[in-house]
Short mmCIF file of C-alpha atoms in Angstrom, two decimals:
data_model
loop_
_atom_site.label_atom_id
_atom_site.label_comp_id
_atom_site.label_asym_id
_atom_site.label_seq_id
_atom_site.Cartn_x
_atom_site.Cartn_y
_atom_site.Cartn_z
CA UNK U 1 -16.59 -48.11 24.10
CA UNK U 2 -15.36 -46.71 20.68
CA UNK U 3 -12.26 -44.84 19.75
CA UNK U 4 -11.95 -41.76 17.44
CA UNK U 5 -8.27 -41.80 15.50
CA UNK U 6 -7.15 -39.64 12.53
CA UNK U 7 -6.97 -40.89 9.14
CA UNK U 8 -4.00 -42.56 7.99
CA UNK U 9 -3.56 -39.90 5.39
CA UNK U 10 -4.11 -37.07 7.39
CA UNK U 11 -0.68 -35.90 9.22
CA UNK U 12 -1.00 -34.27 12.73
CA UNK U 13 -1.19 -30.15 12.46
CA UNK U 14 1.74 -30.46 14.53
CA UNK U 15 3.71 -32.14 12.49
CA UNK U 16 2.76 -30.77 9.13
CA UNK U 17 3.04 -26.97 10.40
CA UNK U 18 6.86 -26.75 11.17
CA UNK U 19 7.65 -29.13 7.29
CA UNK U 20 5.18 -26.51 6.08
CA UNK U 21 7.24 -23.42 7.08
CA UNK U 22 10.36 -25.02 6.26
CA UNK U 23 8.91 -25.86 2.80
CA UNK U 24 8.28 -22.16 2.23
CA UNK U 25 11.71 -21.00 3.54
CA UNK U 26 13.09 -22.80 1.14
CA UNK U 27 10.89 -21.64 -1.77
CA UNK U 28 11.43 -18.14 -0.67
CA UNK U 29 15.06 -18.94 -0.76
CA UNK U 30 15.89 -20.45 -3.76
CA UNK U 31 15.57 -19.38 -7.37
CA UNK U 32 17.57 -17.89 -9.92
CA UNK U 33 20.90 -16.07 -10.98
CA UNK U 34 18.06 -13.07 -11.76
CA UNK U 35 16.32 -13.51 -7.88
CA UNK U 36 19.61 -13.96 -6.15
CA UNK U 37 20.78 -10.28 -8.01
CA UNK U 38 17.69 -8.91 -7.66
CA UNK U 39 17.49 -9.39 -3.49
CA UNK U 40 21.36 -8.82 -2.93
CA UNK U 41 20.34 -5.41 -4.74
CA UNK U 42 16.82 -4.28 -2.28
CA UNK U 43 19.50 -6.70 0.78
CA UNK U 44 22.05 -3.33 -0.14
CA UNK U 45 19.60 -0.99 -0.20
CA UNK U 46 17.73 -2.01 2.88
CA UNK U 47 21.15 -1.96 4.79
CA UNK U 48 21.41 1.95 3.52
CA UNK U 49 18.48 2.78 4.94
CA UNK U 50 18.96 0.60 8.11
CA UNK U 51 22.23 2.27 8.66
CA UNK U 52 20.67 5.86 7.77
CA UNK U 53 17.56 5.30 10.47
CA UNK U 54 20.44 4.28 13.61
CA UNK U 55 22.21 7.37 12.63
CA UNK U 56 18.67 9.28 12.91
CA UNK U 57 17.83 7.57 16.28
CA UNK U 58 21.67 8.74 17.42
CA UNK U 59 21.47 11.95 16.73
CA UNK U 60 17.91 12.98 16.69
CA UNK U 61 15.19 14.25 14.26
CA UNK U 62 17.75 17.10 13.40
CA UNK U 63 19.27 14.69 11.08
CA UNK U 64 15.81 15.68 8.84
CA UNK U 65 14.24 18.52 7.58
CA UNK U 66 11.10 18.69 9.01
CA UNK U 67 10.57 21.69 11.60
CA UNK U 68 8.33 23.09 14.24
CA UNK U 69 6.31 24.88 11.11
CA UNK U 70 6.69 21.48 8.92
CA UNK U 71 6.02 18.30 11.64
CA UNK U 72 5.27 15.78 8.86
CA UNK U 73 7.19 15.15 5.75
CA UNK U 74 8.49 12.50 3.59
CA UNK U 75 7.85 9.60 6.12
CA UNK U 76 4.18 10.28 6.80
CA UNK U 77 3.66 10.93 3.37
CA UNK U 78 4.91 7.49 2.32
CA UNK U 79 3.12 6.34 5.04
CA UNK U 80 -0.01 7.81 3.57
CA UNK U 81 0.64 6.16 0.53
CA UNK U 82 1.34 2.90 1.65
CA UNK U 83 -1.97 2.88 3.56
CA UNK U 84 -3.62 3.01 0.05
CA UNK U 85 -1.93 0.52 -1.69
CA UNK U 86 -2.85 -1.58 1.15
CA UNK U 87 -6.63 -1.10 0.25
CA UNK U 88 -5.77 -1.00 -3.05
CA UNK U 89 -5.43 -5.05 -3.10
CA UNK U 90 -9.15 -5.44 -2.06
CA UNK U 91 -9.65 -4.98 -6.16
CA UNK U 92 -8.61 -7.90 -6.64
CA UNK U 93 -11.00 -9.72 -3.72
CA UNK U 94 -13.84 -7.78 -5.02
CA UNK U 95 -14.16 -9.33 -8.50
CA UNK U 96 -13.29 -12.72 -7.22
CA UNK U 97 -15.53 -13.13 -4.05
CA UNK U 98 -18.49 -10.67 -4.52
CA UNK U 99 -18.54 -11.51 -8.23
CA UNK U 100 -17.75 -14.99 -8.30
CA UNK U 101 -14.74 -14.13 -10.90
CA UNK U 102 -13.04 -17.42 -11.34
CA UNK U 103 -9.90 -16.19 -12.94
CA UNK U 104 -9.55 -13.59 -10.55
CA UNK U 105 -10.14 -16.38 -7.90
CA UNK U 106 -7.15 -17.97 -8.28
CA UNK U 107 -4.65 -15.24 -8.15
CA UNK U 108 -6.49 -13.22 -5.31
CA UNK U 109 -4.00 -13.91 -2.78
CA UNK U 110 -1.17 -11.46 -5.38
CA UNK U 111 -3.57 -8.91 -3.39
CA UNK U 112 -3.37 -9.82 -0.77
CA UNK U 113 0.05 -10.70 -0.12
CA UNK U 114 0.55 -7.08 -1.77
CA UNK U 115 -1.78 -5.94 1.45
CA UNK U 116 0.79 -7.51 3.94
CA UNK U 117 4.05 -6.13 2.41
CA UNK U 118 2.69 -2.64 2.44
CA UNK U 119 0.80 -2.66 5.93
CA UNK U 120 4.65 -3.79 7.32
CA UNK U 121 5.96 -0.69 5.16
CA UNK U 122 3.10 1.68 6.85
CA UNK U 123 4.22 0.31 10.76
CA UNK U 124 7.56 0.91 9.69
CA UNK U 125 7.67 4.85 8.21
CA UNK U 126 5.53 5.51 11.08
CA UNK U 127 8.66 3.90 13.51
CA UNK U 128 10.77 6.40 11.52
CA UNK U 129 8.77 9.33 11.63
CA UNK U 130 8.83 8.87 15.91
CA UNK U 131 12.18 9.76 15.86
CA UNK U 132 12.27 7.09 19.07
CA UNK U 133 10.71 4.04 18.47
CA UNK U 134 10.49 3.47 22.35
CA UNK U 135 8.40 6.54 22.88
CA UNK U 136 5.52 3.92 21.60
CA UNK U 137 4.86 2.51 25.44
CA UNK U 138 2.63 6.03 25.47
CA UNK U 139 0.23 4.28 23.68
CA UNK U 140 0.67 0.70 25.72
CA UNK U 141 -2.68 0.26 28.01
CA UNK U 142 -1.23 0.08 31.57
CA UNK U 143 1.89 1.71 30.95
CA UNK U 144 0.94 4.78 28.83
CA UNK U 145 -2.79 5.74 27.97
CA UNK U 146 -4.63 4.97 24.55
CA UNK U 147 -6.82 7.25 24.14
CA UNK U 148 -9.53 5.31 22.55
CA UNK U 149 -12.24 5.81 21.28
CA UNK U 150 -11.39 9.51 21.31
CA UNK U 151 -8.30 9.82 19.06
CA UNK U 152 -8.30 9.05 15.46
CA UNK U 153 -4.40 7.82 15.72
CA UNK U 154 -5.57 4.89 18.10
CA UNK U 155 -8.37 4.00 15.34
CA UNK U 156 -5.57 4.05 12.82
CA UNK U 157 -3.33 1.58 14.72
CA UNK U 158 -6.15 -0.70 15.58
CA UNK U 159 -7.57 -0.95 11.77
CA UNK U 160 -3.96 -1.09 10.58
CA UNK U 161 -3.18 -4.03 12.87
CA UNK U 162 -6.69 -5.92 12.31
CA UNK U 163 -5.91 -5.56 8.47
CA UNK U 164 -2.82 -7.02 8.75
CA UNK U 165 -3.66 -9.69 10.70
CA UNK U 166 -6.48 -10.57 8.49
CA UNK U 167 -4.68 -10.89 5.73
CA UNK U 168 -1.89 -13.15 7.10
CA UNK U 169 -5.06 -15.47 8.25
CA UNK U 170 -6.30 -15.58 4.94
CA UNK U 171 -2.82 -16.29 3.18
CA UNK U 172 -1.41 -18.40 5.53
CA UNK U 173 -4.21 -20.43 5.93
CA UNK U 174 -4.60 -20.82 1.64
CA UNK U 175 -0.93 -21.74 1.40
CA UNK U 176 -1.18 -24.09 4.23
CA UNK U 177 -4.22 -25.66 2.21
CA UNK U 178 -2.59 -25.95 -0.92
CA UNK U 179 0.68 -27.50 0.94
CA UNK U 180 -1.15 -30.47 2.01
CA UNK U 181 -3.10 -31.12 -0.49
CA UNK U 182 -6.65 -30.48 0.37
CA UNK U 183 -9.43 -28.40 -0.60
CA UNK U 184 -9.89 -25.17 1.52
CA UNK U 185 -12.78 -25.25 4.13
CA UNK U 186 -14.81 -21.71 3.44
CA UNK U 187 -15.73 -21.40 7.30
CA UNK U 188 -12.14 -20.88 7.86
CA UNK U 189 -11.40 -17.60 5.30
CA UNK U 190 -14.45 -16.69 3.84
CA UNK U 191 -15.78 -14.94 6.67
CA UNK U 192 -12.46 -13.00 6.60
CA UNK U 193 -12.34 -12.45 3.05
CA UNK U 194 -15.35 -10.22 3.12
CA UNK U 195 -14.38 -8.63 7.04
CA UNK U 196 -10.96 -7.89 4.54
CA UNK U 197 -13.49 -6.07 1.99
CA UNK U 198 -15.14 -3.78 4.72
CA UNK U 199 -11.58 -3.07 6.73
CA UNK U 200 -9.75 -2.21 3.78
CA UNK U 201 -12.24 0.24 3.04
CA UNK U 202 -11.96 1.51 7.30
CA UNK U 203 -8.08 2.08 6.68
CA UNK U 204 -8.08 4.34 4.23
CA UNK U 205 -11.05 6.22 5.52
CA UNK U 206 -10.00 6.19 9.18
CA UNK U 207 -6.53 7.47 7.82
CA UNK U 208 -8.10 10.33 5.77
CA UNK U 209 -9.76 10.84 8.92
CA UNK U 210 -6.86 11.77 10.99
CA UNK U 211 -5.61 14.65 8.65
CA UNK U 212 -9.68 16.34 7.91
CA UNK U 213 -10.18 16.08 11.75
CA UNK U 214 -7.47 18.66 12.54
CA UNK U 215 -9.47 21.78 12.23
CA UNK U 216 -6.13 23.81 12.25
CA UNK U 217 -5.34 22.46 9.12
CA UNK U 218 -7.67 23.85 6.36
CA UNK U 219 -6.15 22.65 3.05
CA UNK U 220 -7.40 19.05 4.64
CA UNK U 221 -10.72 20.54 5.90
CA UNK U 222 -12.61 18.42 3.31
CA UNK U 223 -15.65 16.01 3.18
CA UNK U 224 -13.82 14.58 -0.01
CA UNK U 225 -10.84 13.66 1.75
CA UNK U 226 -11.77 9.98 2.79
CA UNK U 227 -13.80 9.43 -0.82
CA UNK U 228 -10.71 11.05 -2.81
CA UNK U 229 -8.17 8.47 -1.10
CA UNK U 230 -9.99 5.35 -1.88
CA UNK U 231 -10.18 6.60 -5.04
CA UNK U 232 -6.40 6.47 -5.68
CA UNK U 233 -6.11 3.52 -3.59
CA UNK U 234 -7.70 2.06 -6.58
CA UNK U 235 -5.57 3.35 -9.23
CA UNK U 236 -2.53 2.76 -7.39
CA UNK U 237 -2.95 -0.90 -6.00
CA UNK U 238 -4.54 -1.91 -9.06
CA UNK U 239 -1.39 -0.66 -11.13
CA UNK U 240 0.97 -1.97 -9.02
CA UNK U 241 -0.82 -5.72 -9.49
CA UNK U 242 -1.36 -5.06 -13.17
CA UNK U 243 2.77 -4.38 -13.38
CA UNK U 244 3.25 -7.72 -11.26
CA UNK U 245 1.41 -9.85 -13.03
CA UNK U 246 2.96 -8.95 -15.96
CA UNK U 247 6.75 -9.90 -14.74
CA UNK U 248 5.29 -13.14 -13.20
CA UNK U 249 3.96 -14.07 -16.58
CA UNK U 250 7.36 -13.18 -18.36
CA UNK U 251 9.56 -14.50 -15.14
CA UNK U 252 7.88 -17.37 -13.77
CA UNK U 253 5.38 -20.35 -15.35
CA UNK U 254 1.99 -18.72 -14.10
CA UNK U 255 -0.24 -18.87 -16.75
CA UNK U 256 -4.12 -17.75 -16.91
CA UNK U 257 -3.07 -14.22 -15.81
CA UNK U 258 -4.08 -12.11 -18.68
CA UNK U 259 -7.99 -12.28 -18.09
CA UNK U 260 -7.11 -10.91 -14.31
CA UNK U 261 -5.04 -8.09 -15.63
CA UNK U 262 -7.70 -7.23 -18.39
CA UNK U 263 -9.84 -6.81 -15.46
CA UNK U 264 -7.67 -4.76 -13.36
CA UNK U 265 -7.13 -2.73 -16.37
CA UNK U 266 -10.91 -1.96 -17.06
CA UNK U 267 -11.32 -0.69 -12.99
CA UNK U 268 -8.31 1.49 -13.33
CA UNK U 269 -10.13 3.09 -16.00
CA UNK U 270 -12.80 3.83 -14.27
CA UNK U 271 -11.17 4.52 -10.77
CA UNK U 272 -8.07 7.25 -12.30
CA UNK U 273 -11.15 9.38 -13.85
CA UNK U 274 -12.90 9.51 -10.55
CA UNK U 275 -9.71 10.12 -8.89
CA UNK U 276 -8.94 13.40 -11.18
CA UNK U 277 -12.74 14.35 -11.03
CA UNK U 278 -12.36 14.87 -7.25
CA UNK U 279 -9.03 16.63 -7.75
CA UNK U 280 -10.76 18.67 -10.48
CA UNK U 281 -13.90 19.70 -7.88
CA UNK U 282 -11.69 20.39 -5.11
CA UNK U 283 -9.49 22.73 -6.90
CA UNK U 284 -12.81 24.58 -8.06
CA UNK U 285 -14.11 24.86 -4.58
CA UNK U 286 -10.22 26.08 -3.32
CA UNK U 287 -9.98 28.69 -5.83
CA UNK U 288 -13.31 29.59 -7.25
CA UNK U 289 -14.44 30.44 -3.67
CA UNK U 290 -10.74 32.46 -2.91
CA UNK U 291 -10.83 33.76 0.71
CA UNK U 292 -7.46 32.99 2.96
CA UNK U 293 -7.02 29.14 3.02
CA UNK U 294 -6.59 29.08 -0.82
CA UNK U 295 -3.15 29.97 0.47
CA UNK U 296 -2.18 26.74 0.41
CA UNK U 297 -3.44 25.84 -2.38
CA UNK U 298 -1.91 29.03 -4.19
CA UNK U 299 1.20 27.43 -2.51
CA UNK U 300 1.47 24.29 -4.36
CA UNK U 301 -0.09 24.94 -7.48
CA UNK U 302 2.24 28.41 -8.03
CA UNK U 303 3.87 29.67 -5.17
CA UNK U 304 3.06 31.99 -2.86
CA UNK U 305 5.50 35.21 -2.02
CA UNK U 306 8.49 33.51 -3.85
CA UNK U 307 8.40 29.94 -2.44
CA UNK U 308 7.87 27.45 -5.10
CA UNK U 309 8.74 24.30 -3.72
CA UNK U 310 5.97 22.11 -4.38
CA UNK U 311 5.39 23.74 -7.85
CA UNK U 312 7.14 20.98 -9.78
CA UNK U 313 6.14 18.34 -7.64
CA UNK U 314 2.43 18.97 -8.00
CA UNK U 315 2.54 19.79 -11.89
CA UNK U 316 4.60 16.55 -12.39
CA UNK U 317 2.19 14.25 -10.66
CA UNK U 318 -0.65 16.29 -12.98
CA UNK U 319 0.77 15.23 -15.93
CA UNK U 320 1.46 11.59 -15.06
CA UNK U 321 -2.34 11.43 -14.08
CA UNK U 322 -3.42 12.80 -17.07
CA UNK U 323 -1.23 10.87 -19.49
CA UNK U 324 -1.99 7.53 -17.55
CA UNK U 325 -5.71 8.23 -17.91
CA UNK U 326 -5.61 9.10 -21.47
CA UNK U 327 -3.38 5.91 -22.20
CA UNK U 328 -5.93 3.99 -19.98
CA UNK U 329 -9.23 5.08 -21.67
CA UNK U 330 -7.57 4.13 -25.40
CA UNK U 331 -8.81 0.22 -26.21
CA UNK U 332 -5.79 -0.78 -27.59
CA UNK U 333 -4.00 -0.58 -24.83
CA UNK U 334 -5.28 -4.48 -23.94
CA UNK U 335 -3.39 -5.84 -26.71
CA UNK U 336 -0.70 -8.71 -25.85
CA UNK U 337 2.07 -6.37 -28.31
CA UNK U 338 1.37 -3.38 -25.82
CA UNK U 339 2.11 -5.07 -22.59
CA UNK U 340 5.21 -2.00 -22.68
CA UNK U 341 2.63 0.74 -22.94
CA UNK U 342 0.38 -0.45 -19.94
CA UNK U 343 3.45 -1.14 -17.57
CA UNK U 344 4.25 2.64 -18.26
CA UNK U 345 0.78 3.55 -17.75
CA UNK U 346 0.83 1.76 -14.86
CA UNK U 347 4.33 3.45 -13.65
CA UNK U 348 2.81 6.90 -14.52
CA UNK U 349 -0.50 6.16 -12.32
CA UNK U 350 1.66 4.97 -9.63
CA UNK U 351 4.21 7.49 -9.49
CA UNK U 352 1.62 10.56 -10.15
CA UNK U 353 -0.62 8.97 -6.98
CA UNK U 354 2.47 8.83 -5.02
CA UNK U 355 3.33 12.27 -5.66
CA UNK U 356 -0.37 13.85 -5.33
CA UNK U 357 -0.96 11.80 -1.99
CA UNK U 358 2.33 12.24 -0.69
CA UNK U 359 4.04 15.60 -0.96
CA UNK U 360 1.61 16.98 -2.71
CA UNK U 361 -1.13 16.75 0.29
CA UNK U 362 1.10 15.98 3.50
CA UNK U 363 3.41 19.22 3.08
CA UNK U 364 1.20 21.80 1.93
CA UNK U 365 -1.41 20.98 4.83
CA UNK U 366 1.42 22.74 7.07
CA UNK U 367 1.93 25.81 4.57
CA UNK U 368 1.56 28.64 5.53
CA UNK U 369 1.85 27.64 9.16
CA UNK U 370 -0.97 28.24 12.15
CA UNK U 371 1.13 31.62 12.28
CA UNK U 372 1.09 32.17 8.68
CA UNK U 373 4.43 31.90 8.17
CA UNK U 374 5.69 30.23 5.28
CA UNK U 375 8.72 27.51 6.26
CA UNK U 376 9.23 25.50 2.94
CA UNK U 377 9.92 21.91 3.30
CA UNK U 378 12.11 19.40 1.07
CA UNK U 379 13.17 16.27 2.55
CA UNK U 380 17.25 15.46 3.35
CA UNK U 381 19.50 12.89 2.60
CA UNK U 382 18.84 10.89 5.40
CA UNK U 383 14.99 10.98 4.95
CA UNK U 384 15.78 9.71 0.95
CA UNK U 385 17.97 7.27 2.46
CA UNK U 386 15.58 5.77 5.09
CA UNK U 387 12.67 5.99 3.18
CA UNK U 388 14.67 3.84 0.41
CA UNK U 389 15.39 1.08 2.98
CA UNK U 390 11.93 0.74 4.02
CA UNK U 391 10.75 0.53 -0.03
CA UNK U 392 13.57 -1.94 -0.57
CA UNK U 393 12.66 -4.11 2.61
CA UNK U 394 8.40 -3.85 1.81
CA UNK U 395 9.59 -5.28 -2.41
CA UNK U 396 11.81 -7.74 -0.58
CA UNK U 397 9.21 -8.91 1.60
CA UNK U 398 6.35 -8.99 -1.41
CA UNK U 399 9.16 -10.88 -3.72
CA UNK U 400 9.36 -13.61 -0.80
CA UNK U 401 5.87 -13.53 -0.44
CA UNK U 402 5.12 -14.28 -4.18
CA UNK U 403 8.08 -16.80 -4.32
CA UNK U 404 6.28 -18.85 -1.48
CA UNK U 405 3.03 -18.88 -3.18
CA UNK U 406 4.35 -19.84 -6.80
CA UNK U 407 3.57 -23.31 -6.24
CA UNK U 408 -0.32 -22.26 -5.28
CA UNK U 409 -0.98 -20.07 -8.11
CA UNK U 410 0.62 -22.82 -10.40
CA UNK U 411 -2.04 -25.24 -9.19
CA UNK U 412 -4.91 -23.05 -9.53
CA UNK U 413 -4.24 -23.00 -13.32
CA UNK U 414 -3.76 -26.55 -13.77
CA UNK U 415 -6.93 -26.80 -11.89
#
């Protein structure tokens, strides 16, 4: 009779786990004069927003702006966001995975921690756009009813979830990897990487979904809808990598990165024309056509009877899209001297998606109302406040992220 025992050099999972998690608490935790400073900072501003949201759930949704007419606002249109920039990270497993990219390779998991941060940000505007957090048993099988496969919102929470979990698989299990020393076995994220390719594509369209499925709604009532979000999705994650990268590479000892951002740079280009070429054809159909839901359209592009509330908003994010393409599409802009000019082209991208995604298609889906009325929205203190503690907590969260997974992406480029 034989006996199997583990190699000498091969610690128990169960005793390598727990030093593994401690290991990356204390990575996450130490640094800098610069990190300590720059966490007390999103630490203040989370609290803000912490204390803001507890003063909401005291005294109720009047606390906000949004109204009967106006039942979505600046919560669900971060939320919105957020969703993208969550698929938005796939551009960087793309490259690496389906196009055997081996600089991209070995900073793939920036993506995807990126992926994690904002899927947490997502659950967490949607907690503050309930107004009552424990109203979420409605959706609990057994205690409240689902609803699936018929409603879109029980789609979104299920693809939201799966996404996230996916991704924490896939990181964990890299970093775990790396922390003992061994190579990573593909049968254990491979499989996921590409299940991560298809879902993030099912977010953003199952999200885009929920707002062209409510035949009520007619500024939404669009085939383009689901197409014209991944589109952003891949200007805005892709910027908000390219801008990363670039403050590791100053901040930290990560070389190798300037091939992945080159990259990154080169799909952007492609991605923010595609993005304003569906912008371009929808605004065609909406006023070319006329009839009475160009109202809102007429609404946020100029006004309509007086109200010009989401005049400067929309105009604004127009001009950021249109500078960051132009900026994009010039070849110089790859240059090591001009790292300045594509961090701002990256800022304009982001900023102009966030606008034209967010208030700029949330808000004017509810004006004029059902009842034609027109009820202007613009969000209140509170709703600035809260929404700034949930930004502040989803950086915090990607900073820790990337400070536990220094030591891996220092590896790959001695490698």
């Amino acid at each position: 009779m034989t006996t199997s025992t583990a190699p000498a050099d091969k610690p128990s999972y169960i005793a390598s786990y727990p030093r593994f998690l401690a290991r990356s608490l204390w990575q996450a935790t130490e640094g800098s004069l610069g990190f300590y400073a720059w966490m007390t900072l999103l630490t203040a501003l989370f609290l803000v927003g912490a204390n803001a949201w507890a003063n909401q759930v005291a005294g109720g949704m009047i606390g906000t702006h949004m109204t009967d007419q106006v039942s979505w606002g600046l919560y669900i249109a971060n939320f919105t966001f957020m969703v993208g920039l969550a698929a938005g990270g796939v551009m960087m497993v793309i490259p690496a995975y389906l196009y055997h990219d081996r600089k991209m390779h070995d900073v793939v998991i920036i993506g995807e921690l990126l992926a994690i941060a904002a899927i947490v940000m997502c659950l967490m505007f949607v907690v503050a756009d309930l107004g009552r957090p424990d109203r979420f048993w409605h959706m609990m099988p057994g205690l409240g009813k689902f609803n699936f496969p018929i409603s879109m919102l029980t789609w979104d929470v299920i693809v939201l979830n799966g996404y996230l979990l996916l991704n924490l698989h896939i990181c964990g299990y890299l970093l775990y990897m790396r922390f003992l020393g061994r190579e990573p076995n593909p049968v254990w994220y491979v499989p996921f990487v590409m299940l991560s390719i298809v879902w993030a594509i099912s977010i953003h369209t199952v999200t885009a979904f929920l707002y062209c499925g409510l035949g009520g709604r007619p500024f939404w009532n669009t085939a383009l809808l689901a197409p014209r979000f991944l589109a952003s999705a891949f200007v805005s994650g892709p910027a908000f990598i390219i801008v990363t990268m670039v403050l590791m590479k100053k901040l930290t000892r990560v070389q190798g990165l300037d091939q992945p951002i080159a990259t990154l740079t080169k799909i952007v280009r492609v991605t923010i024309l595609i993005n304003l070429l569906m912008v371009a054809s929808e605004l065609f159909t909406e006023f070319y056509t006329g009839g009475a839901h160009v109202s809102a359209a007429k609404y946020l592009f100029f006004g309509l009877h007086g109200k010009t509330g989401l005049v400067p908003w929309t105009w604004t994010a127009i001009g950021l899209n249109v500078t960051a393409a132009c900026l994009f599409l010039w070849p110089g802009l790859l240059a090591p001297r001009l790292r300045w000019l594509l961090v701002s082209a990256c800022v304009m991208a982001f900023v102009g998606t966030w606008i034209e995604k967010g208030m700029g298609l949330i808000i004017p889906g509810f004006i004029p109302s059902t009842l034609h009325q027109i009820v202007e929205y613009a969000p209140s203190l509170l709703e600035w406040k809260v929404t700034v503690g949930i930004w502040a907590f989803g950086l915090m969260v990607f900073t820790i992220a990337i400070k536990t997974a220094l030591p891996t992406l220092r590896q790959a480029d001695q490698d």
